[in-house]
mmCIF file of C-alpha atoms in Angstrom:
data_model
loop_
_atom_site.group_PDB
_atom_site.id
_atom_site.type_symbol
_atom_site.label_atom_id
_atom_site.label_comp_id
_atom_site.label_asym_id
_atom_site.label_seq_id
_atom_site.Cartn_x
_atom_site.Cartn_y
_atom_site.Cartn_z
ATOM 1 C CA UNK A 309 46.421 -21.512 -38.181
ATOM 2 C CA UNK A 310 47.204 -22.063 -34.436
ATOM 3 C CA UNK A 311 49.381 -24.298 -32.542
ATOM 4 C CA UNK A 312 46.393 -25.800 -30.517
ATOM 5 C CA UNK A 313 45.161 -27.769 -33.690
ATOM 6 C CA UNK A 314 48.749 -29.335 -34.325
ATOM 7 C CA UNK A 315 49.277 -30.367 -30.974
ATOM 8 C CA UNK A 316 45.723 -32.234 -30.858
ATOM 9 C CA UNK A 317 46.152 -33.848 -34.072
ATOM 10 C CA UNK A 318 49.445 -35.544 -32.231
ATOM 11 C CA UNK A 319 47.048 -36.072 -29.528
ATOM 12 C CA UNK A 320 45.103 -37.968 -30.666
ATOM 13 C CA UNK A 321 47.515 -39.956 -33.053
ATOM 14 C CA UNK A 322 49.517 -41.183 -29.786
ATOM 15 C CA UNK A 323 46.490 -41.759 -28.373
ATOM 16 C CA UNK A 324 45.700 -44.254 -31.279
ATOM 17 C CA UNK A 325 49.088 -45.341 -31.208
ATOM 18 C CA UNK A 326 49.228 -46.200 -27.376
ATOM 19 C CA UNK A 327 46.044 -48.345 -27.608
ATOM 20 C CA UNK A 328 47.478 -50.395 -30.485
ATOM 21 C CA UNK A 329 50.810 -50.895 -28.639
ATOM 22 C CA UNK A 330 48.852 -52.241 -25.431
ATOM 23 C CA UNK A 331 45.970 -54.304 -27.340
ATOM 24 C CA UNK A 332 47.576 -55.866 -30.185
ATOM 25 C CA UNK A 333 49.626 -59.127 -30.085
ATOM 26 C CA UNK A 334 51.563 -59.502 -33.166
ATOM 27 C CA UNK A 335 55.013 -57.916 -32.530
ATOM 28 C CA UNK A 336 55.199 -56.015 -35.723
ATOM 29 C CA UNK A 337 51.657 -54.428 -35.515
ATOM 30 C CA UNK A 338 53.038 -53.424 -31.710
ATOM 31 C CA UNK A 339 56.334 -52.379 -33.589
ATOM 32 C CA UNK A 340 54.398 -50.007 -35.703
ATOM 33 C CA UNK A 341 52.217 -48.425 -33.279
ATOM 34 C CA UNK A 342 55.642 -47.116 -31.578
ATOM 35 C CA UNK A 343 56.192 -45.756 -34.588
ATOM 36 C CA UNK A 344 52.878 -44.217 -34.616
ATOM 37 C CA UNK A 345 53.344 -42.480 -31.011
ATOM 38 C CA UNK A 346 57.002 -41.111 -32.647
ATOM 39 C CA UNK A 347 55.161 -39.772 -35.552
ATOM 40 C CA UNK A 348 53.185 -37.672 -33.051
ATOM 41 C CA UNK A 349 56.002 -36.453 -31.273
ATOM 42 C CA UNK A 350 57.896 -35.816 -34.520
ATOM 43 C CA UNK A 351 54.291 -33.271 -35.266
ATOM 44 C CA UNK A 352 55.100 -31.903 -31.543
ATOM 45 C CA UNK A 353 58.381 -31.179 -32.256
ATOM 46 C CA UNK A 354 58.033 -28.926 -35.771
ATOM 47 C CA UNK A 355 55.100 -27.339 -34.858
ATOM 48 C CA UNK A 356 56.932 -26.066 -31.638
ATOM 49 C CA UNK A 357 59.816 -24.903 -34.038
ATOM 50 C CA UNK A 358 57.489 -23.504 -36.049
ATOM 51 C CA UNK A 359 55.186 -21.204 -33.665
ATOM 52 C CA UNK A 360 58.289 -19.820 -31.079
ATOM 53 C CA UNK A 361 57.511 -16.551 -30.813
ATOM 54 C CA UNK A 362 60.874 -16.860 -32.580
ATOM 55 C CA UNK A 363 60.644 -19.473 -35.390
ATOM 56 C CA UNK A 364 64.021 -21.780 -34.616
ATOM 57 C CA UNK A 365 65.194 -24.759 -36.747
ATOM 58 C CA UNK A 366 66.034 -26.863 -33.486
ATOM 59 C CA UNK A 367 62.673 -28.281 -33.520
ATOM 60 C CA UNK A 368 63.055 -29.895 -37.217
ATOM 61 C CA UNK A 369 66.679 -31.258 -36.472
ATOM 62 C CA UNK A 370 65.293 -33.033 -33.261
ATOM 63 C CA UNK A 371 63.035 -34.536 -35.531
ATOM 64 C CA UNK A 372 65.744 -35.562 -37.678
ATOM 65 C CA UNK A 373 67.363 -37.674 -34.674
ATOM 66 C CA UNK A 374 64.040 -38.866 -33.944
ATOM 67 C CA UNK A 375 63.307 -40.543 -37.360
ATOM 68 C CA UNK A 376 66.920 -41.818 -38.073
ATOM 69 C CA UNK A 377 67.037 -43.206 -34.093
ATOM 70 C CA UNK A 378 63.252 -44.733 -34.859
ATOM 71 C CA UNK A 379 64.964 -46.501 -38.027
ATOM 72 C CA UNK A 380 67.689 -47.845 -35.996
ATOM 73 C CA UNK A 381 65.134 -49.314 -33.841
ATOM 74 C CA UNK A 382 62.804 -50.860 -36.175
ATOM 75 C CA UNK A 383 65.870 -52.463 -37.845
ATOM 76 C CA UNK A 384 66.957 -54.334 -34.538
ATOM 77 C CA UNK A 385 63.698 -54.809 -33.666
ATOM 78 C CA UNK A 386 62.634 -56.904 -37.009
ATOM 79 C CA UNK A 387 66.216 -58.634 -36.329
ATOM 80 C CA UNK A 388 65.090 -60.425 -32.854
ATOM 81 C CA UNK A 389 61.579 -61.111 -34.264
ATOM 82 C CA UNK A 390 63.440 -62.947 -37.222
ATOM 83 C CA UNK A 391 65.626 -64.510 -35.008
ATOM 84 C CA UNK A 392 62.939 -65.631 -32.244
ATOM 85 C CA UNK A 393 60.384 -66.784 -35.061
ATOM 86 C CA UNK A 394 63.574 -69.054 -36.407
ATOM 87 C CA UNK A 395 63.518 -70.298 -33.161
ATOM 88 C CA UNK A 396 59.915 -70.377 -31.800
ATOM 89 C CA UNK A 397 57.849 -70.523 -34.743
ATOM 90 C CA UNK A 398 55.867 -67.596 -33.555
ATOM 91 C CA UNK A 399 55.274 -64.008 -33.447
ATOM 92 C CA UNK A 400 53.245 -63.540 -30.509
ATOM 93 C CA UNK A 401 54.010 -60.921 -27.698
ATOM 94 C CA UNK A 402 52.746 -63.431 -25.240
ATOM 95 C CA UNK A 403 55.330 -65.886 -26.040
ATOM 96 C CA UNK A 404 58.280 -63.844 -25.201
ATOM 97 C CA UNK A 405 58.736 -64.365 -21.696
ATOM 98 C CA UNK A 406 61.982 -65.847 -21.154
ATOM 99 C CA UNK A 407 65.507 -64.141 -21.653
ATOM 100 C CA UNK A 408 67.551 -66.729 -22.257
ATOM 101 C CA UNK A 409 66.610 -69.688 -24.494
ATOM 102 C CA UNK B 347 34.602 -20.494 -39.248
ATOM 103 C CA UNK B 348 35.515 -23.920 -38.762
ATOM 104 C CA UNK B 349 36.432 -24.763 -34.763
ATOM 105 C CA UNK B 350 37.229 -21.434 -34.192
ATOM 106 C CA UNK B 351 39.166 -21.214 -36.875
ATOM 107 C CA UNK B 352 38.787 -18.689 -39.822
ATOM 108 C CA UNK B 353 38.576 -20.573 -43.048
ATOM 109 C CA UNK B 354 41.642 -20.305 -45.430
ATOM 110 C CA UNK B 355 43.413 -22.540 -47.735
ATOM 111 C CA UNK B 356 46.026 -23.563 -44.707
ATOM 112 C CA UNK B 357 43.197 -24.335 -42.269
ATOM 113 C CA UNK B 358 40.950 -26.889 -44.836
ATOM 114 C CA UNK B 359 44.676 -28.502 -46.081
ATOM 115 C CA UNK B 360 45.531 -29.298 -42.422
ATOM 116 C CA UNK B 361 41.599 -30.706 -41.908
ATOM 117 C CA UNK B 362 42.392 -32.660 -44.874
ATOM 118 C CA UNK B 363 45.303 -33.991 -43.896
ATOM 119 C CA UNK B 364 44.460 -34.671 -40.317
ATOM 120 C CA UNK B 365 41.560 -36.921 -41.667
ATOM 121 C CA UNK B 366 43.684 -38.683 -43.767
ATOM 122 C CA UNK B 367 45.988 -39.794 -40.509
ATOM 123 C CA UNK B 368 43.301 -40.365 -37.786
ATOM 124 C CA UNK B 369 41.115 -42.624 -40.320
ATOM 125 C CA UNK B 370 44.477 -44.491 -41.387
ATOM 126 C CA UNK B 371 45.440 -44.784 -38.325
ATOM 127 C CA UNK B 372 42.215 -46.032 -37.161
ATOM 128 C CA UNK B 373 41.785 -48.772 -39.930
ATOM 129 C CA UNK B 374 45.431 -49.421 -38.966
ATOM 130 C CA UNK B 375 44.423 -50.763 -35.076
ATOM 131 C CA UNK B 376 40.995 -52.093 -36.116
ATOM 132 C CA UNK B 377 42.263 -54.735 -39.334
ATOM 133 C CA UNK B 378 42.531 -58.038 -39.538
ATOM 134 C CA UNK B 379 44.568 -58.270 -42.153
ATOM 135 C CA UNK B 380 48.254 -57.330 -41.504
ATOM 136 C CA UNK B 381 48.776 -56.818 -45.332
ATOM 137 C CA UNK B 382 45.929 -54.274 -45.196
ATOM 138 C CA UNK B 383 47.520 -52.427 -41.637
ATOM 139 C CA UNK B 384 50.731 -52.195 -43.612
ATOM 140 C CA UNK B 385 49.390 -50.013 -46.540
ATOM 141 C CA UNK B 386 47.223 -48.339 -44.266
ATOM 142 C CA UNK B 387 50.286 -47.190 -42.447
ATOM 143 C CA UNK B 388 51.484 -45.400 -45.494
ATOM 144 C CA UNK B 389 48.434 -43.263 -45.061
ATOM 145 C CA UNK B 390 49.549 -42.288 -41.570
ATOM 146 C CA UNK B 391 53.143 -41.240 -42.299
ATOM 147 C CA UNK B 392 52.278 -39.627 -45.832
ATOM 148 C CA UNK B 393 49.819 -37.451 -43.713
ATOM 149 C CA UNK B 394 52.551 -36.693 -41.360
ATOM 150 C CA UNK B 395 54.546 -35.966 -44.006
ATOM 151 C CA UNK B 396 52.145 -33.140 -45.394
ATOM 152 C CA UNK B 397 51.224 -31.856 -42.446
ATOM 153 C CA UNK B 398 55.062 -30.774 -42.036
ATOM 154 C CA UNK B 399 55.415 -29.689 -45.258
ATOM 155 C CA UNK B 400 52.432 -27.239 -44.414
ATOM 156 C CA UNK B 401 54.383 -26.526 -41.108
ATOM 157 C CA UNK B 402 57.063 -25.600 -43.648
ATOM 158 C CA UNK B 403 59.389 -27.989 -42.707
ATOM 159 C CA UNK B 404 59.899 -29.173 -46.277
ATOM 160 C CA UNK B 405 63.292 -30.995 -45.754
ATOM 161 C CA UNK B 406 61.775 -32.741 -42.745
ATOM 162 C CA UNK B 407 58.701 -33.814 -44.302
ATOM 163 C CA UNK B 408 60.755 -35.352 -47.388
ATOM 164 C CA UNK B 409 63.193 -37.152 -44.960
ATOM 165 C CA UNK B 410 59.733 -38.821 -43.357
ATOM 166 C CA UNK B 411 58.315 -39.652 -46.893
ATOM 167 C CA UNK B 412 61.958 -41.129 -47.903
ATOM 168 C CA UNK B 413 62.609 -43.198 -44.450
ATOM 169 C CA UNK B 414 59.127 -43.803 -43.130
ATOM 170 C CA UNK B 415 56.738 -43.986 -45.836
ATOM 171 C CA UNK B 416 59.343 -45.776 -47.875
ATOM 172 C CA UNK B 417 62.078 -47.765 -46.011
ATOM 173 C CA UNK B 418 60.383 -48.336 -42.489
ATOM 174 C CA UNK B 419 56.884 -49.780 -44.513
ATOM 175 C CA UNK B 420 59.342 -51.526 -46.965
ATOM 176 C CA UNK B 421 60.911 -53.439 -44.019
ATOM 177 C CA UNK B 422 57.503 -54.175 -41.746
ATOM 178 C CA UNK B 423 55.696 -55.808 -45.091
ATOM 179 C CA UNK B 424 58.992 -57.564 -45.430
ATOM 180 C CA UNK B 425 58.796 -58.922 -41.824
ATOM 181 C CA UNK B 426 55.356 -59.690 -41.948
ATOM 182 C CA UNK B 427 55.745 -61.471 -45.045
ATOM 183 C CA UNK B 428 58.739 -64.144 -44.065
ATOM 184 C CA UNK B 429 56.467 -64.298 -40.542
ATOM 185 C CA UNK B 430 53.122 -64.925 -41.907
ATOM 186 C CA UNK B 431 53.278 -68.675 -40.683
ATOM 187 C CA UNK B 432 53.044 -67.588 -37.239
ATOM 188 C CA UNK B 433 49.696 -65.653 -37.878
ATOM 189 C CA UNK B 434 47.186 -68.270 -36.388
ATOM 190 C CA UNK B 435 43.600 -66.902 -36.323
ATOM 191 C CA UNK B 436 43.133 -66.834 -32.710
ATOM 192 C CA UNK B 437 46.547 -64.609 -32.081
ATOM 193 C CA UNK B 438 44.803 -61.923 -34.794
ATOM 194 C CA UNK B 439 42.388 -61.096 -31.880
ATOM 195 C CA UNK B 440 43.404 -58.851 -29.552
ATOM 196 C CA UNK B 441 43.347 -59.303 -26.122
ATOM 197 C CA UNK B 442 40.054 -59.579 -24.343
ATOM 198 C CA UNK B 443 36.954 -57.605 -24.782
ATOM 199 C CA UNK B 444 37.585 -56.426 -21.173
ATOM 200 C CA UNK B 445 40.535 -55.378 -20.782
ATOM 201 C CA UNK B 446 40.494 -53.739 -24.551
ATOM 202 C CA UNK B 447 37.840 -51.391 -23.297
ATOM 203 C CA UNK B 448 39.771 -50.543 -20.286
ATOM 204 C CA UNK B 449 42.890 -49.716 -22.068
ATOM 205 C CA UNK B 450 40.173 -47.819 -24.192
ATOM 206 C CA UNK B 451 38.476 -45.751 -21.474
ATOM 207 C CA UNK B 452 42.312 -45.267 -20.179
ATOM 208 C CA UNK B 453 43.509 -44.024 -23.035
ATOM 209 C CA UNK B 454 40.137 -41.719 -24.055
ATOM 210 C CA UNK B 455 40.703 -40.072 -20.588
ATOM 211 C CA UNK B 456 44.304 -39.168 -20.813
ATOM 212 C CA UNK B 457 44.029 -38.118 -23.762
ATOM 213 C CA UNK B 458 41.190 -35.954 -23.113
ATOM 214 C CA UNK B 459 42.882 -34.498 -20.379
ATOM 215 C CA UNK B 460 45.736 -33.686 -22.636
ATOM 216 C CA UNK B 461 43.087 -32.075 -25.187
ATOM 217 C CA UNK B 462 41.815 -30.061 -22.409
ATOM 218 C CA UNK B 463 45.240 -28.846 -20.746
ATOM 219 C CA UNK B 464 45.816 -27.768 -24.607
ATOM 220 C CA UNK B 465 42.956 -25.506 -24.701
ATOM 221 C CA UNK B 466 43.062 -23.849 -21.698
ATOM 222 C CA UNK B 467 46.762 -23.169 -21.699
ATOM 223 C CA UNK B 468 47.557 -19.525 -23.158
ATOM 224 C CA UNK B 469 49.928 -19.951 -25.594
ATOM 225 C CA UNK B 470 51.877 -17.153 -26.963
ATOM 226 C CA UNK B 471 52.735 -16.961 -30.898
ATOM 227 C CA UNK B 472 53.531 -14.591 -33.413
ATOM 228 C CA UNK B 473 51.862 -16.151 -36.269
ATOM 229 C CA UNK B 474 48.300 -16.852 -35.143
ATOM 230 C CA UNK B 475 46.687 -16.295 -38.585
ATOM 231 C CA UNK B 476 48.939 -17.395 -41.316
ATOM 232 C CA UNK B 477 52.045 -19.815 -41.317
ATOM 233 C CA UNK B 478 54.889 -17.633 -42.589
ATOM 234 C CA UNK B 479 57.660 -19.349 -44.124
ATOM 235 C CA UNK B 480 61.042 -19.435 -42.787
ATOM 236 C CA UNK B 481 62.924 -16.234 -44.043
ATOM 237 C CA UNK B 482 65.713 -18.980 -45.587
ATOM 238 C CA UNK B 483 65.569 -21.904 -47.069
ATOM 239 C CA UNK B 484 65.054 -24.324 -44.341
ATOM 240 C CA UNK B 485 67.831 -26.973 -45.709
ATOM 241 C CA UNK B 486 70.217 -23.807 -45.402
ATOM 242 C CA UNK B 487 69.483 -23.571 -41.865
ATOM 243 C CA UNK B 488 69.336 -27.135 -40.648
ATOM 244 C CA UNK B 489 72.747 -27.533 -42.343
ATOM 245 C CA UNK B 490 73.891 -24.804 -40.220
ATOM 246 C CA UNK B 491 72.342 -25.908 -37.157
ATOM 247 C CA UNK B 492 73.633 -29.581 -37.931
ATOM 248 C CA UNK B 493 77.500 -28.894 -38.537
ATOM 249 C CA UNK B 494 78.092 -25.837 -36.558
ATOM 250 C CA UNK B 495 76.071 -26.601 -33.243
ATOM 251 C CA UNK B 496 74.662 -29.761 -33.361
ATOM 252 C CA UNK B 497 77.733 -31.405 -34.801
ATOM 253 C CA UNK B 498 78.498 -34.246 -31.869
ATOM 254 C CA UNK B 499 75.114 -35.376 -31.664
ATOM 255 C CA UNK B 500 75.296 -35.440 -35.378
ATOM 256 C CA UNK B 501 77.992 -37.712 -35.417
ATOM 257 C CA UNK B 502 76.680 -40.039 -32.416
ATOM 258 C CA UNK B 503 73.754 -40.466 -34.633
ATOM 259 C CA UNK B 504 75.705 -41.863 -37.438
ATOM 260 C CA UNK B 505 77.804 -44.016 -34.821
ATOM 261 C CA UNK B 506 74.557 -45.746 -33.615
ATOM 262 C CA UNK B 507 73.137 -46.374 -37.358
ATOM 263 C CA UNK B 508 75.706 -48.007 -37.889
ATOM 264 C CA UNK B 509 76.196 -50.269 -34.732
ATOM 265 C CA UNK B 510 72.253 -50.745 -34.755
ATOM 266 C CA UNK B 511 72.642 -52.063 -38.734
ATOM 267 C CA UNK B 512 75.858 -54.224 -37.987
ATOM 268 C CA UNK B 513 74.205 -55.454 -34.847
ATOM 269 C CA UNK B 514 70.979 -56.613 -36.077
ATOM 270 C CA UNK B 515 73.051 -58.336 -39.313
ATOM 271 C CA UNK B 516 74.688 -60.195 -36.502
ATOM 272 C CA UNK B 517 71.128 -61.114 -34.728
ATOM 273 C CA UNK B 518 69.069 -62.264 -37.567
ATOM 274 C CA UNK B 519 72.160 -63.945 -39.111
ATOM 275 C CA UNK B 520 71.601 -67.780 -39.194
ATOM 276 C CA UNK B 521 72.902 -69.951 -36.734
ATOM 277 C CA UNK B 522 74.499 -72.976 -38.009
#
């Protein structure tokens, strides 16, 4: 195996990842296509640390910080889509357009 | 040979696997039903999850089957459960048809371009044929890696778990 085919794959998955974060307007679905483009990074990442023409672990403990920051972030993301649905009955991207309410 | 690749058990368990992501993924953006793009994103990260494993980052690939495939799915179905009321039919459709297939043809050329800028670099590795494992167990090095050099970022990690957890407690507490 090379590294060409691991860095496509994550190609391609950002790729997939980028179109449902600009097409879709539910805020979770947008939520988890983020986590989609991480994913491919996180793939990025280990096979890098993997292929070095001298295998280092640095690659696999960015990828650590990576997942437990993405968790962080999904967390306080669901937390304002609770909160604005309380208030706005609604989950659509479209209807977040004010700062303040 | 399979795209240049010579045929061994690594190369057909990465096809495998990469299958397994790009059609989950796929079903993912093209569902109607956000119960159904929540279990196909399980596909996605359980993928990811073996294709480190075969990277031989086993800790890694555990940690993304224990937080993504199982906490970060956990919470989204929970989400999209206590928000299905807001789910109208019309806000299931995407945007429109034209500016979907210009984010499309956007997205299909930069990531071609990527493709292509990956082929024609020359990149230099010592392991071309086989993946060799690491010559120690890799939770014995990222332990060393974590508490001898990475040890501050380590614990600013921790500090914003914790404010990020407390903080969205506070946010989606109710108001009375």
């Amino acid at each position: 195996m090379a590294l060409q085919p691991f860095l496509a794959l994550a190609a391609i998955l950002f790729g997939i990842g980028l179109f449902g974060a600009l097409t879709k307007r539910n805020l979770i679905i947008v939520l988890i296509s983020i986590e989609m483009m991480l994913n491919a990074a996180n793939i990025n990442l280990v096979a890098f640390s993997h292929f070095l023409s001298k295998p280092n672990i640095d690659g696999q403990v960015y990828a650590l910080f990576t997942i437990a920051i993405a968790a962080a972030e999904v967390a306080v993301g669901l937390a304002i889509l609770l909160s604005f649905f309380r208030h706005r009955e609604t989950s659509d991207v479209r209807d977040m357009n004010s700062m303040k309410w | 040979m399979l795209f240049g690749l010579p045929i061994t058990g690594e190369t057909i368990a990465f096809f495998v696997l990469a299958l397994i992501i790009i059609i989950s993924a796929v079903f993912m953006i093209t569902m109607t039903n956000v119960m159904h793009m929540a279990v196909s994103l399980v596909g996605v990260f359980l993928g990811v999850a073996g294709i480190f494993i075969l990277l031989g980052a086993d800790f890694v690939g555990f940690v993304q089957i224990m937080v993504y495939a199982g906490a970060i799915t956990i919470l989204m179905v929970f989400a999209l459960m206590l928000t299905h009321r807001g789910l109208s039919a019309e806000m299931q459709h995407e945007v429109g048809a034209l500016r979907s297939t210009v984010t499309f043809v956007v997205i299909a050329v930069l990531v071609g371009t990527i493709l292509y800028a990956i082929r024609r670099t020359p990149w230099t590795s010592n392991n071309i044929n086989a993946l060799q494992p690491f010559h120690q167990s890799t939770v014995t090095l990222l332990a060393n890696a974590i508490f001898q050099q990475y040890t501050v970022p380590f614990e600013l990690v921790s500090a914003v778990l914790t404010v990020a957890l407390v903080g969205s407690a506070v946010i989606a507490r109710k108001e009375e």
